[in-house]
Coordinates of C-alpha atoms in Angstrom, one line a residue:
Chain A
D1 CA -67.5 -8.1 -109.1
V2 CA -63.9 -8.7 -108.2
K3 CA -63.1 -12.2 -107.0
V4 CA -60.2 -13.9 -105.4
T5 CA -61.0 -17.4 -104.3
Q6 CA -59.0 -19.6 -102.0
S7 CA -59.7 -23.3 -102.2
S8 CA -60.3 -23.9 -98.5
R9 CA -61.4 -21.9 -95.5
Y10 CA -60.0 -24.4 -93.0
L11 CA -57.4 -27.1 -93.3
V12 CA -55.9 -29.5 -90.7
K13 CA -52.8 -31.3 -91.8
R14 CA -50.2 -33.5 -90.1
T15 CA -46.6 -32.6 -89.6
G16 CA -44.5 -33.7 -92.7
E17 CA -47.4 -33.7 -95.1
K18 CA -47.2 -31.8 -98.4
V19 CA -49.8 -29.1 -98.4
F20 CA -51.2 -27.2 -101.4
L21 CA -53.1 -24.0 -101.0
E22 CA -54.8 -22.8 -104.2
C23 CA -55.8 -19.3 -105.2
V24 CA -57.7 -18.2 -108.3
Q25 CA -58.5 -14.7 -109.4
D26 CA -60.9 -13.7 -112.2
M27 CA -59.7 -10.2 -112.8
D28 CA -56.9 -10.9 -115.2
H29 CA -54.4 -9.4 -112.8
E30 CA -50.7 -9.7 -113.4
N31 CA -49.6 -9.7 -109.7
M32 CA -50.5 -12.3 -107.2
F33 CA -49.3 -12.6 -103.6
W34 CA -49.2 -15.1 -100.7
Y35 CA -49.1 -13.7 -97.1
R36 CA -49.4 -15.3 -93.8
Q37 CA -51.0 -13.5 -90.9
D38 CA -50.2 -14.1 -87.2
P39 CA -51.2 -12.2 -84.1
G40 CA -48.9 -9.3 -83.4
L41 CA -46.9 -9.8 -86.6
G42 CA -49.5 -8.7 -89.2
L43 CA -49.3 -9.8 -92.8
R44 CA -45.9 -11.1 -93.9
L45 CA -45.2 -11.6 -97.5
I46 CA -44.1 -15.2 -98.4
Y47 CA -43.9 -15.1 -102.2
F48 CA -45.3 -13.0 -105.0
S49 CA -45.6 -13.4 -108.8
Y50 CA -45.8 -10.7 -111.4
D51 CA -46.4 -12.9 -114.4
V52 CA -47.0 -16.5 -115.4
K53 CA -44.1 -18.7 -114.3
M54 CA -42.4 -15.7 -112.6
K55 CA -42.0 -15.6 -108.9
E56 CA -40.1 -13.6 -106.3
K57 CA -39.3 -14.4 -102.7
G58 CA -41.0 -12.3 -100.1
D59 CA -39.8 -11.8 -96.6
I60 CA -40.4 -15.3 -95.2
P61 CA -40.1 -17.8 -98.1
E62 CA -38.4 -20.6 -96.1
G63 CA -40.4 -23.8 -96.0
Y64 CA -42.6 -22.7 -98.9
S65 CA -42.6 -22.8 -102.7
V66 CA -45.1 -21.5 -105.2
S67 CA -46.3 -22.2 -108.7
R68 CA -47.9 -20.0 -111.3
E69 CA -48.6 -22.0 -114.5
K70 CA -51.6 -19.9 -115.5
K71 CA -52.3 -16.2 -115.0
E72 CA -55.4 -16.8 -112.9
R73 CA -53.9 -19.3 -110.5
F74 CA -51.2 -19.0 -107.8
S75 CA -50.5 -22.0 -105.6
L76 CA -48.6 -22.1 -102.3
I77 CA -46.9 -25.3 -101.4
L78 CA -45.7 -26.4 -98.1
E79 CA -43.2 -29.2 -98.9
S80 CA -43.2 -30.7 -95.5
A81 CA -45.6 -29.0 -93.1
S82 CA -44.4 -28.1 -89.6
T83 CA -46.3 -26.9 -86.6
N84 CA -44.8 -23.4 -86.9
Q85 CA -46.6 -23.1 -90.2
T86 CA -49.9 -23.0 -88.5
S87 CA -51.4 -19.7 -89.5
M88 CA -53.9 -17.8 -91.6
Y89 CA -52.9 -17.7 -95.2
L90 CA -54.1 -14.9 -97.4
C91 CA -53.9 -14.7 -101.2
A92 CA -54.1 -11.4 -103.0
S93 CA -54.0 -10.1 -106.6
S94 CA -53.5 -6.7 -108.1
P95 CA -53.1 -5.2 -111.6
G96 CA -49.6 -4.6 -113.0
H97 CA -49.2 -0.9 -112.4
K98 CA -48.6 1.2 -109.3
N99 CA -51.2 2.9 -107.1
T100 CA -53.6 0.0 -107.5
E101 CA -55.7 -1.8 -105.0
A102 CA -54.9 -5.4 -104.0
F103 CA -57.9 -7.7 -103.6
F104 CA -57.8 -10.5 -101.1
G105 CA -59.3 -13.9 -100.8
Q106 CA -61.2 -14.9 -97.7
G107 CA -58.1 -16.7 -96.2
T108 CA -57.3 -20.2 -95.3
R109 CA -56.8 -21.1 -91.7
L110 CA -54.2 -23.9 -91.7
T111 CA -53.5 -26.0 -88.6
V112 CA -50.6 -28.4 -88.6
V113 CA -50.7 -31.0 -85.9
Chain B
R1 CA -36.1 -2.7 -88.2
K2 CA -39.4 -3.5 -89.8
E3 CA -40.1 -2.1 -93.2
V4 CA -43.5 -0.7 -92.0
E5 CA -44.2 0.2 -88.4
Q6 CA -47.4 1.2 -86.9
D7 CA -48.7 2.4 -83.5
P8 CA -49.3 -0.8 -81.5
G9 CA -52.8 0.1 -80.3
P10 CA -55.4 -0.9 -79.3
F11 CA -57.1 2.4 -79.4
N12 CA -60.3 2.5 -77.3
V13 CA -62.4 5.6 -78.0
P14 CA -66.0 6.8 -77.5
E15 CA -68.3 7.4 -80.4
G16 CA -67.8 10.8 -81.9
A17 CA -64.1 11.0 -81.0
T18 CA -61.3 11.9 -83.4
V19 CA -58.5 9.3 -83.6
A20 CA -55.2 9.3 -85.4
F21 CA -53.0 6.4 -86.5
N22 CA -49.4 6.8 -87.5
C23 CA -47.1 4.7 -89.7
T24 CA -43.5 4.9 -90.6
Y25 CA -41.7 3.1 -93.5
S26 CA -38.0 2.5 -94.0
N27 CA -37.6 2.3 -97.7
S28 CA -37.2 5.8 -99.1
A29 CA -37.8 4.5 -102.6
S30 CA -41.4 3.4 -101.7
Q31 CA -43.7 4.7 -104.4
S32 CA -47.3 4.3 -103.2
F33 CA -49.1 4.0 -100.0
F34 CA -52.4 2.8 -98.7
W35 CA -54.6 2.2 -95.7
Y36 CA -56.5 -1.0 -95.5
R37 CA -59.1 -2.0 -93.0
Q38 CA -59.5 -5.5 -91.7
D39 CA -62.6 -6.6 -89.7
C40 CA -62.4 -9.5 -87.3
R41 CA -62.0 -12.8 -89.2
K42 CA -62.2 -11.1 -92.5
E43 CA -59.8 -10.3 -95.3
P44 CA -58.2 -6.8 -95.6
K45 CA -59.9 -4.4 -97.8
L46 CA -58.7 -1.1 -99.2
L47 CA -59.8 1.9 -97.2
M48 CA -58.0 4.6 -99.1
S49 CA -54.9 5.4 -101.1
V50 CA -52.5 8.0 -99.7
Y51 CA -51.3 10.8 -102.0
S52 CA -48.5 13.3 -101.4
S53 CA -50.8 16.2 -101.1
G54 CA -53.0 14.4 -98.6
N55 CA -56.5 13.2 -99.3
E56 CA -59.8 13.1 -97.6
D57 CA -62.8 10.7 -98.0
G58 CA -65.7 11.7 -95.8
R59 CA -64.6 11.4 -92.2
F60 CA -61.2 9.9 -93.1
T61 CA -58.1 11.9 -93.9
A62 CA -54.8 10.4 -95.0
Q63 CA -51.5 12.3 -95.0
L64 CA -48.0 11.4 -96.4
N65 CA -44.8 13.0 -95.4
R66 CA -42.1 11.7 -97.7
A67 CA -39.2 13.6 -96.0
S68 CA -40.0 11.9 -92.7
Q69 CA -41.2 8.7 -94.3
Y70 CA -44.4 8.9 -92.3
I71 CA -48.1 8.2 -93.1
S72 CA -51.1 9.1 -91.0
L73 CA -54.8 8.3 -90.9
L74 CA -57.3 10.6 -89.1
I75 CA -60.8 9.4 -88.4
R76 CA -63.3 12.1 -87.3
D77 CA -66.6 11.5 -85.5
S78 CA -65.9 7.9 -84.9
K79 CA -68.7 5.4 -85.4
L80 CA -69.2 2.0 -83.8
S81 CA -68.8 0.5 -87.3
D82 CA -65.3 2.0 -87.5
S83 CA -64.1 -0.7 -85.0
A84 CA -61.5 -2.8 -86.9
T85 CA -57.8 -3.2 -87.5
Y86 CA -56.2 -0.6 -89.7
L87 CA -53.3 -1.7 -91.8
C88 CA -50.7 0.7 -93.3
V89 CA -49.4 -0.6 -96.6
V90 CA -46.4 0.4 -98.7
N91 CA -45.7 -0.6 -102.3
N92 CA -41.9 -1.3 -102.6
G93 CA -42.2 -2.8 -106.1
F94 CA -42.5 -1.8 -109.7
S95 CA -38.9 -1.1 -110.3
G96 CA -39.2 -4.3 -112.1
G97 CA -42.7 -3.6 -113.2
Y98 CA -44.4 -5.3 -110.4
N99 CA -46.0 -4.5 -107.1
K100 CA -44.6 -5.6 -103.8
L101 CA -47.0 -4.7 -101.0
I102 CA -45.6 -4.6 -97.5
F103 CA -48.1 -4.4 -94.6
G104 CA -47.7 -3.0 -91.2
A105 CA -48.8 -5.2 -88.2
G106 CA -52.0 -3.1 -87.9
T107 CA -53.6 -0.9 -85.3
R108 CA -56.7 -2.1 -83.6
L109 CA -59.5 0.4 -83.1
A110 CA -62.4 -0.2 -80.7
V111 CA -65.2 2.4 -80.7
H112 CA -67.6 2.2 -77.7
P113 CA -70.9 3.8 -77.1

C-alpha cells in the first residue's frame, strides 16, 4: 500500500526556533512536494523536488528551505519560525511522469507561539 | 490572478441532487488535470483525472475545455458521504521532466438528508 509518512501530526514551537518537518515515502517516487494549507487559501506550494538534491521554489518559498539527500525523504525547514507560519503542512509524492496521482501524508499541524 | 480558481462554495444540497463544480486555470500550457477530494481534517485524495474527451466514474463526470481553460465536476444523485471539499488540481510541470501540482482553494459540499 502506498505510504507517505510525516514525522509529526502536531507540533508547537516558539517564535525564532528552527523547525524541521520530515516526510518519507516508500513508493520510489521521483517527485516530492511541500504544501501549506490555510482556510480560504487552499493548498499553496512551498517547494518541490524532482530528484535527489534537486529542488524548485513553489509559490511561497520565503521563510522556508528544503533538503532532499535521499530519494525517499524530503525535509522542510523553517529557519526561524514565525507566527504567520502557523498552518497545516502537507507533504506529497508522485511518480516522475505526467497524469499521475499525488499521494499525501496525513499532515502536520504546526503552531508557532 | 490565481493560477487555479474555483467556485467559492459552500454548496448545500439535499440527497439525490445533482451538483456541478467549476474551475478555471490560467496557464494555457497546463498538461494534466485532476479532481481531489478532502474530508475534514484529512489529507487530499485523488477522486479522478480529467481527460480532454471527458470522463465518467459512476456518479461523477469530469469535463475539460482547453479552449476556455475550464474544468468541471458533476456529481449526480448526491449521497451524504459526498460531503467534503473538492479540489481542482492542475499540473504545470514536466517541461523539465517533473510535476508541479497547483491546487485550487477548494469547494465545500454539504449534502443533507
